Amino acid sequence: MAYEIAHSVRGRLRLRYPAPWLRARRDVVESDLRALPGVRTVTGSPLTGSVRIEYDPFRLAEHGIVQALEQIHARLGAPAPRQRRPAASVARVTSSGMPLLSLLGATSVLASTLLPAPPALAAGLVVASEVPSLLRAASALGRRRLNGDVLEASTLLLLTARRHFDAAALLTWLRAAGEYVVARTVVTARRSLHEVIAPPDAVVPRIEDGQARPVRVPTLRVGDVIVIGDGERLPVDGTVVRGEALVNQQTMTGEALPVERRAGDTVFAATIVEHGEISVRVDRVGLDTAIGRIVRAIERTADEKSDIQAFAERLADRDVGRTLSLAAVGTAVSRSLDAGTAILVSDHGMAARVGIPTAIIGATDRAYRHDILIKGPRVLENLARVDTVVFDKTGTLTVGAPRVTSIVRYGSLSEEEILGLVAAALLNTSAAGRRIARSPLATHGS
């Protein structure tokens, strides 16, 4: 017997148990779960073995519930969970090696056709590299569809039959290169998106046995206490346990002016401590943070196709039949297979498959680098149709940081002397503020 997470969304978690096990322990499981801070309702069904938990995501994270469940199960003698989805709290972005391996293989095949290699070896390598395209075309024909895969396979077969091995290898290489470019762009964009939460190599002091020891952000767990000082970005959602600080929460609230945070107040990941030093108890990490849930919502829509891409692919598939017919007519009129081959190659459809998604993902990644989060390709596409923008407050349009535009002086002091005095006053004020924030009185929150 085992239990598993059957369904999980923000604020709701559904577990699946063996019905006989839950039937004997339902009351205990429900009462223990209801005792957790942030849990709203717990509903168990002994008939199906399902337990539904509704909770406040701002007070309790999903893995916090899982940790509590493990303690309950240890006491009740429940078995270990089945293999579950990777925890959403860990922000991992990895690149699949398949596009790179395909590109390396296609490059090797292309090199074999250009170098003085035995013709039989070059022909065998070219035919082997065409197998994936032939399988895709066979699958499309099995569904009674004429699409770009059928056109590609027809072109490759014709080139191979005409012993144009270098041209066939070049077309295979172009497809592999395009797929690698798209995959690499997707990985880069997602990595930039995850860095909104915290850079992967970020280090933060964690309190262990009364001492502050630097640790990497991915190793933080719920309940840890970390120390954040001037100019540092918070990597987690948490609660201030000691100290006072001014925190810039513009990334979360849009408000440019920093807010004061002291013991008992909540702070969010991706916000910045401008003045002071605080000790924060970790409540949520990674993709379970408030900004992490935004990132997760964006990732869910990142793989969707834009309307223009879907239209271009439909148009390319629609023209496959006409392209094949035109190639046959060209061959018959010119009495040369080279003419038909040229027609097939000229309408290979690479732009629709590679150019459009690469442009959209590249634009989205560039927006991330300018602190602009775009929910998905369709949102970016809809911006082209926007003709009116309504702002709800002036803070959305203004910078929020004062800037000296002119100096009006009275008396004998020059502008340079006035600027020097102002700079000295600001430096003294900042130093005094840091001393106060680091004093024992501020540190202990007295």
Coordinates of C-alpha atoms in Angstrom, one line a residue:
M1 CA 0.0 0.0 0.0
A2 CA 1.1 3.6 -0.7
Y3 CA -0.3 7.1 -1.0
E4 CA 0.2 9.6 -3.7
I5 CA -0.5 13.2 -4.6
A6 CA -3.3 12.9 -7.1
H7 CA -3.9 16.6 -7.8
S8 CA -2.2 19.9 -6.8
V9 CA -3.1 23.5 -7.5
R10 CA -2.5 26.6 -5.5
G11 CA -4.4 26.4 -2.3
R12 CA -5.7 22.9 -2.9
L13 CA -4.1 19.5 -2.6
R14 CA -5.7 16.1 -3.2
L15 CA -4.2 12.9 -1.8
R16 CA -5.0 9.3 -2.7
Y17 CA -4.8 6.5 -0.1
P18 CA -5.7 2.8 -0.2
A19 CA -9.3 3.0 0.9
P20 CA -9.1 0.3 3.7
W21 CA -6.1 2.2 5.3
L22 CA -7.9 5.5 5.2
R23 CA -11.2 4.1 6.5
A24 CA -9.5 3.0 9.8
R25 CA -7.6 6.3 10.3
R26 CA -9.7 9.0 8.6
D27 CA -10.6 10.9 11.8
V28 CA -7.0 11.1 13.0
V29 CA -5.7 12.2 9.7
E30 CA -8.4 14.9 9.3
S31 CA -8.0 16.3 12.8
D32 CA -4.2 16.4 12.6
L33 CA -4.3 18.2 9.2
R34 CA -6.9 20.7 10.5
A35 CA -4.5 21.6 13.3
L36 CA -2.0 22.9 10.8
P37 CA -1.8 26.8 10.6
G38 CA -3.3 27.9 7.3
V39 CA -5.4 24.7 6.6
R40 CA -9.0 25.7 5.9
T41 CA -10.8 22.5 5.3
V42 CA -10.0 18.8 5.1
T43 CA -12.4 16.3 3.5
G44 CA -11.7 12.6 3.4
S45 CA -13.6 9.9 1.5
P46 CA -13.2 6.4 2.9
L47 CA -15.0 5.0 -0.2
T48 CA -12.4 6.3 -2.7
G49 CA -9.5 6.8 -0.4
S50 CA -9.3 10.5 -1.4
V51 CA -8.4 13.4 1.0
R52 CA -8.9 16.9 -0.2
I53 CA -7.1 19.7 1.6
E54 CA -7.8 23.4 1.1
Y55 CA -5.3 25.8 2.6
D56 CA -4.1 29.4 2.5
P57 CA -1.1 29.5 0.2
F58 CA 0.1 32.7 1.8
R59 CA 0.4 31.0 5.2
L60 CA 1.3 27.5 4.2
A61 CA 3.2 25.8 1.4
E62 CA 2.4 22.5 -0.2
H63 CA 5.6 20.9 0.9
G64 CA 4.9 22.1 4.4
I65 CA 1.7 19.9 4.3
V66 CA 3.7 17.0 2.9
Q67 CA 6.2 17.3 5.7
A68 CA 3.4 17.3 8.2
L69 CA 1.8 14.3 6.5
E70 CA 5.1 12.3 6.8
Q71 CA 5.0 12.9 10.5
I72 CA 1.4 11.8 10.7
H73 CA 2.1 8.7 8.7
A74 CA 5.2 7.8 10.7
R75 CA 2.9 7.8 13.8
L76 CA 0.1 5.9 12.2
G77 CA 2.3 3.4 10.4
A78 CA 1.6 4.6 6.8
P79 CA 3.9 3.4 4.0
A80 CA 6.2 5.6 2.0
P81 CA 4.6 7.6 -0.8
R82 CA 4.6 6.6 -4.4
Q83 CA 6.9 8.4 -6.8
R84 CA 5.6 11.9 -7.0
R85 CA 6.1 14.8 -9.2
P86 CA 9.3 16.8 -8.5
A87 CA 8.7 19.3 -5.8
A88 CA 7.7 22.6 -7.1
S89 CA 9.8 24.4 -4.6
V90 CA 13.0 23.5 -6.5
A91 CA 13.7 25.7 -9.5
R92 CA 15.6 23.5 -11.9
V93 CA 16.1 24.4 -15.5
T94 CA 17.8 21.7 -17.6
S95 CA 18.3 21.4 -21.3
S96 CA 17.4 18.1 -23.0
G97 CA 20.5 16.6 -24.7
M98 CA 18.4 15.3 -27.7
P99 CA 18.5 18.4 -29.9
L100 CA 22.3 18.8 -29.3
L101 CA 22.9 15.1 -30.1
S102 CA 20.8 15.3 -33.2
L103 CA 22.7 18.4 -34.3
L104 CA 26.1 16.7 -33.7
G105 CA 24.9 13.6 -35.6
A106 CA 23.6 15.7 -38.5
T107 CA 26.9 17.6 -38.6
S108 CA 28.9 14.4 -38.8
V109 CA 26.7 13.1 -41.6
L110 CA 27.1 16.4 -43.5
A111 CA 30.9 16.3 -43.0
S112 CA 31.0 12.7 -44.4
T113 CA 29.4 13.9 -47.6
L114 CA 31.7 16.8 -48.1
L115 CA 34.9 15.0 -47.3
P116 CA 36.5 12.3 -49.5
A117 CA 34.7 9.5 -47.8
P118 CA 33.7 6.2 -49.5
P119 CA 30.3 6.8 -51.3
A120 CA 28.8 3.7 -49.7
L121 CA 29.6 5.0 -46.2
A122 CA 28.2 8.5 -47.0
A123 CA 25.0 6.9 -48.5
G124 CA 24.5 4.7 -45.5
L125 CA 24.9 7.6 -43.1
V126 CA 22.5 9.8 -45.0
V127 CA 19.8 7.2 -45.2
A128 CA 20.2 6.5 -41.4
S129 CA 19.9 10.2 -40.7
E130 CA 16.6 10.3 -42.7
V131 CA 14.9 7.6 -40.6
P132 CA 13.3 10.0 -38.1
S133 CA 11.9 12.1 -40.9
L134 CA 10.5 9.0 -42.7
L135 CA 8.9 7.8 -39.5
R136 CA 7.2 11.2 -39.0
A137 CA 5.9 11.1 -42.6
A138 CA 4.6 7.5 -42.2
S139 CA 2.8 8.6 -39.0
A140 CA 1.2 11.5 -40.9
L141 CA 0.1 9.4 -43.8
G142 CA -1.3 6.8 -41.4
R143 CA -3.6 9.6 -40.1
R144 CA -4.4 10.5 -43.8
R145 CA -2.7 13.9 -43.5
L146 CA -0.3 15.7 -45.9
N147 CA 1.9 18.0 -43.8
G148 CA 5.4 19.3 -43.7
D149 CA 6.8 16.0 -42.6
V150 CA 5.5 14.3 -45.7
L151 CA 7.1 17.1 -47.9
E152 CA 10.4 16.8 -46.0
A153 CA 10.5 13.0 -46.4
S154 CA 9.6 13.3 -50.1
T155 CA 12.4 15.8 -50.7
L156 CA 15.0 13.7 -48.8
L157 CA 14.0 10.5 -50.6
L158 CA 14.2 12.2 -54.0
L159 CA 17.6 13.8 -53.2
T160 CA 18.9 10.4 -52.0
A161 CA 17.6 8.6 -55.0
R162 CA 19.3 11.2 -57.2
R163 CA 22.6 10.6 -55.2
H164 CA 22.6 14.2 -54.0
F165 CA 23.9 13.1 -50.6
D166 CA 25.3 16.4 -49.7
A167 CA 22.0 18.3 -50.3
A168 CA 20.0 15.6 -48.4
A169 CA 22.5 15.9 -45.5
L170 CA 22.3 19.7 -45.6
L171 CA 18.5 19.6 -45.3
T172 CA 18.7 17.2 -42.3
W173 CA 21.3 19.4 -40.7
L174 CA 19.1 22.5 -41.2
R175 CA 16.2 20.8 -39.4
A176 CA 18.5 19.7 -36.5
A177 CA 20.1 23.1 -36.2
G178 CA 16.6 24.7 -36.1
E179 CA 15.4 22.4 -33.4
Y180 CA 18.5 23.0 -31.4
V181 CA 18.1 26.8 -31.7
V182 CA 14.5 26.6 -30.5
A183 CA 15.4 24.3 -27.6
R184 CA 18.4 26.4 -26.6
T185 CA 16.3 29.6 -26.7
V186 CA 13.5 28.0 -24.6
V187 CA 16.1 26.9 -21.9
T188 CA 17.7 30.3 -21.9
A189 CA 14.3 32.0 -21.5
R190 CA 13.2 29.7 -18.7
R191 CA 16.5 30.1 -16.9
S192 CA 16.1 33.9 -17.0
L193 CA 12.6 33.5 -15.7
H194 CA 13.8 31.4 -12.7
E195 CA 16.5 33.9 -11.9
V196 CA 13.7 36.4 -11.1
I197 CA 13.3 34.4 -7.9
A198 CA 17.0 34.0 -7.1
P199 CA 20.2 33.4 -9.1
P200 CA 21.2 29.8 -9.0
D201 CA 24.6 30.6 -7.4
A202 CA 23.1 32.9 -4.7
V203 CA 24.5 32.5 -1.2
V204 CA 22.7 33.7 2.0
P205 CA 23.7 33.5 5.7
R206 CA 21.7 30.8 7.6
I207 CA 21.6 30.7 11.4
E208 CA 22.9 27.4 12.7
D209 CA 23.5 26.8 16.4
G210 CA 23.6 30.6 16.9
Q211 CA 26.2 31.1 14.1
A212 CA 25.6 32.6 10.6
R213 CA 26.9 30.2 8.0
P214 CA 26.7 31.0 4.2
V215 CA 24.7 28.4 2.3
R216 CA 23.4 28.2 -1.3
V217 CA 19.8 29.3 -1.7
P218 CA 18.5 26.0 -3.2
T219 CA 19.5 24.3 0.1
L220 CA 17.1 26.4 2.2
R221 CA 14.2 24.6 3.8
V222 CA 11.0 25.7 5.5
G223 CA 11.8 26.8 9.1
D224 CA 15.4 27.9 8.4
V225 CA 16.3 31.4 9.6
I226 CA 18.4 33.6 7.3
V227 CA 19.9 37.0 7.6
I228 CA 19.4 39.7 4.9
G229 CA 21.2 43.1 5.0
D230 CA 21.5 46.3 3.0
G231 CA 21.1 45.9 -0.7
E232 CA 20.4 42.2 -0.6
R233 CA 17.5 40.5 -2.4
L234 CA 15.3 38.2 -0.5
P235 CA 15.3 34.7 -2.0
V236 CA 12.3 33.3 -0.1
D237 CA 8.9 34.2 1.3
G238 CA 9.1 34.4 5.1
T239 CA 8.4 36.1 8.4
V240 CA 10.7 38.6 10.1
V241 CA 11.8 37.3 13.5
R242 CA 14.4 39.9 14.4
G243 CA 15.5 43.3 13.3
E244 CA 14.0 46.2 11.3
A245 CA 14.5 47.2 7.7
L246 CA 13.1 49.2 4.8
V247 CA 12.2 46.7 2.0
N248 CA 11.5 47.7 -1.6
Q249 CA 8.6 45.6 -2.7
Q250 CA 8.1 47.1 -6.1
T251 CA 8.5 43.7 -7.8
M252 CA 5.4 42.5 -6.0
T253 CA 3.2 45.5 -5.3
G254 CA 4.4 48.0 -7.9
E255 CA 5.0 50.6 -5.2
A256 CA 8.4 52.2 -5.5
L257 CA 8.6 53.6 -1.9
P258 CA 10.1 51.1 0.5
V259 CA 8.0 49.8 3.4
E260 CA 9.1 49.2 7.0
R261 CA 9.3 45.6 8.1
R262 CA 9.9 44.4 11.6
A263 CA 9.4 41.3 13.7
G264 CA 6.1 39.5 12.8
D265 CA 5.8 41.1 9.3
T266 CA 5.8 39.1 6.1
V267 CA 8.4 39.6 3.4
F268 CA 8.5 38.2 -0.2
A269 CA 11.1 36.8 -2.5
A270 CA 12.6 39.0 -5.2
T271 CA 12.2 42.1 -2.9
I272 CA 15.2 44.1 -1.8
V273 CA 16.3 45.3 1.6
E274 CA 17.3 48.9 1.1
H275 CA 18.3 49.8 4.7
G276 CA 18.7 47.7 7.9
E277 CA 19.1 44.1 8.6
I278 CA 16.5 41.4 9.4
S279 CA 16.4 37.8 10.3
V280 CA 13.7 36.0 8.3
R281 CA 12.1 32.6 9.0
V282 CA 11.7 30.7 5.7
D283 CA 8.0 30.0 5.0
R284 CA 8.1 29.2 1.2
V285 CA 11.0 28.6 -1.2
G286 CA 11.5 28.4 -4.9
L287 CA 8.3 28.1 -7.0
D288 CA 6.1 28.0 -3.9
T289 CA 6.8 31.7 -3.2
A290 CA 4.5 34.4 -4.4
I291 CA 6.8 35.3 -7.3
G292 CA 7.4 31.6 -7.9
R293 CA 3.7 31.0 -8.5
I294 CA 3.8 33.8 -11.1
V295 CA 6.8 32.2 -12.8
R296 CA 5.0 28.8 -12.7
A297 CA 1.9 30.3 -14.4
I298 CA 4.1 31.9 -17.1
E299 CA 5.8 28.6 -17.7
R300 CA 2.5 26.8 -18.2
T301 CA 1.7 29.1 -21.1
A302 CA 5.2 29.2 -22.5
D303 CA 4.7 26.1 -24.7
E304 CA 1.5 27.3 -26.3
K305 CA 1.6 28.4 -29.9
S306 CA 0.8 31.9 -30.9
D307 CA -2.0 32.5 -33.4
I308 CA 0.5 33.6 -36.1
Q309 CA 2.5 30.4 -35.7
A310 CA -0.5 28.2 -35.8
F311 CA -1.7 30.0 -38.9
A312 CA 1.7 29.7 -40.6
E313 CA 1.9 26.0 -39.9
R314 CA -1.7 25.4 -41.1
L315 CA -0.8 27.4 -44.3
A316 CA 2.4 25.4 -44.8
D317 CA 0.5 22.1 -44.4
R318 CA -2.2 23.2 -46.7
D319 CA 0.3 24.0 -49.4
V320 CA 2.0 20.6 -49.2
G321 CA -0.3 18.9 -51.7
R322 CA 0.0 21.8 -54.1
T323 CA 3.8 21.8 -53.8
L324 CA 4.0 18.1 -54.6
S325 CA 1.7 18.6 -57.6
L326 CA 3.7 21.6 -58.8
A327 CA 6.9 19.5 -58.5
A328 CA 5.3 16.8 -60.6
V329 CA 4.2 19.3 -63.2
G330 CA 7.6 21.0 -63.3
T331 CA 9.3 17.6 -63.8
A332 CA 6.9 16.7 -66.6
V333 CA 7.2 20.0 -68.4
S334 CA 11.0 20.3 -68.1
R335 CA 11.5 16.5 -68.4
S336 CA 14.1 16.8 -65.6
L337 CA 13.9 15.5 -62.1
D338 CA 16.2 18.3 -61.0
A339 CA 13.4 20.9 -61.7
G340 CA 11.0 19.0 -59.5
T341 CA 13.6 18.6 -56.8
A342 CA 14.3 22.3 -56.9
I343 CA 10.6 23.0 -56.3
L344 CA 10.4 20.7 -53.3
V345 CA 13.5 22.1 -51.7
S346 CA 12.4 25.7 -52.2
D347 CA 9.2 25.1 -50.2
H348 CA 10.8 23.2 -47.3
G349 CA 8.8 25.0 -44.6
M350 CA 11.7 25.6 -42.2
A351 CA 10.8 29.2 -41.5
A352 CA 7.3 28.4 -40.1
R353 CA 8.7 25.7 -37.8
V354 CA 11.8 27.5 -36.6
G355 CA 11.7 31.2 -37.3
I356 CA 8.4 32.2 -35.6
P357 CA 8.8 30.3 -32.3
T358 CA 12.4 31.5 -32.0
A359 CA 11.5 35.1 -32.6
I360 CA 8.7 34.9 -30.0
I361 CA 10.8 33.2 -27.3
G362 CA 13.7 35.5 -28.0
A363 CA 11.5 38.6 -27.5
T364 CA 10.0 37.1 -24.3
D365 CA 13.5 36.5 -23.0
R366 CA 14.6 40.0 -23.8
A367 CA 11.6 41.3 -21.9
Y368 CA 12.6 39.2 -18.9
R369 CA 16.0 40.9 -18.9
H370 CA 14.3 44.3 -18.6
D371 CA 12.2 43.1 -15.7
I372 CA 9.1 42.6 -17.8
L373 CA 7.2 39.3 -17.3
I374 CA 5.1 38.2 -20.2
K375 CA 2.5 35.5 -19.6
G376 CA 2.9 33.8 -22.9
P377 CA 3.2 34.0 -26.7
R378 CA -0.4 35.0 -27.3
V379 CA -0.1 37.9 -24.8
L380 CA 2.9 39.2 -26.6
E381 CA 1.1 38.9 -29.9
N382 CA -2.0 40.7 -28.6
L383 CA 0.2 43.7 -27.7
A384 CA 0.3 44.5 -31.4
R385 CA -3.4 45.2 -31.4
V386 CA -3.4 47.4 -28.3
D387 CA -4.2 51.1 -29.1
T388 CA -5.1 52.4 -25.6
V389 CA -3.5 51.8 -22.2
V390 CA -5.2 52.9 -19.0
F391 CA -3.0 53.3 -15.8
D392 CA -4.6 53.2 -12.4
K393 CA -2.1 55.4 -10.5
T394 CA 0.8 57.7 -11.1
G395 CA 3.2 55.3 -9.4
T396 CA 2.9 53.0 -12.4
L397 CA 4.4 55.7 -14.7
T398 CA 6.9 57.4 -12.4
V399 CA 10.3 56.1 -11.4
G400 CA 9.8 56.5 -7.7
A401 CA 13.3 57.7 -7.0
P402 CA 13.9 61.4 -6.7
R403 CA 16.3 63.1 -9.1
V404 CA 17.9 66.6 -8.9
T405 CA 16.8 68.5 -12.0
S406 CA 18.0 72.0 -11.0
I407 CA 19.6 73.9 -8.1
V408 CA 18.4 77.3 -7.0
R409 CA 20.9 78.9 -4.7
Y410 CA 20.7 81.9 -2.3
G411 CA 23.8 83.5 -0.9
S412 CA 27.5 83.1 -1.8
L413 CA 27.7 79.3 -2.0
S414 CA 28.2 77.9 -5.5
E415 CA 26.3 74.9 -6.9
E416 CA 29.4 72.6 -6.4
E417 CA 29.6 73.6 -2.8
I418 CA 25.9 73.0 -2.2
L419 CA 26.2 69.5 -3.8
G420 CA 29.2 68.7 -1.6
L421 CA 27.3 69.6 1.5
V422 CA 24.2 67.6 0.5
A423 CA 26.3 64.6 -0.4
A424 CA 28.1 64.8 3.0
A425 CA 24.7 65.0 4.8
L426 CA 23.4 62.0 2.9
L427 CA 26.5 59.9 3.7
N428 CA 26.2 60.7 7.4
T429 CA 22.5 59.9 7.5
S430 CA 23.1 56.5 5.7
A431 CA 25.9 55.6 8.1
A432 CA 23.8 56.5 11.1
G433 CA 20.9 54.4 9.9
R434 CA 23.2 51.4 9.4
R435 CA 24.6 51.8 12.9
I436 CA 21.1 51.9 14.4
A437 CA 19.9 48.9 12.3
R438 CA 22.8 46.9 13.5
S439 CA 22.6 47.9 17.2
P440 CA 21.6 45.3 19.8
L441 CA 18.3 47.2 20.3
A442 CA 17.3 46.9 16.7
T443 CA 18.7 43.4 16.3
H444 CA 16.6 42.0 19.1
G445 CA 13.5 43.9 18.1
S446 CA 13.2 45.6 21.5

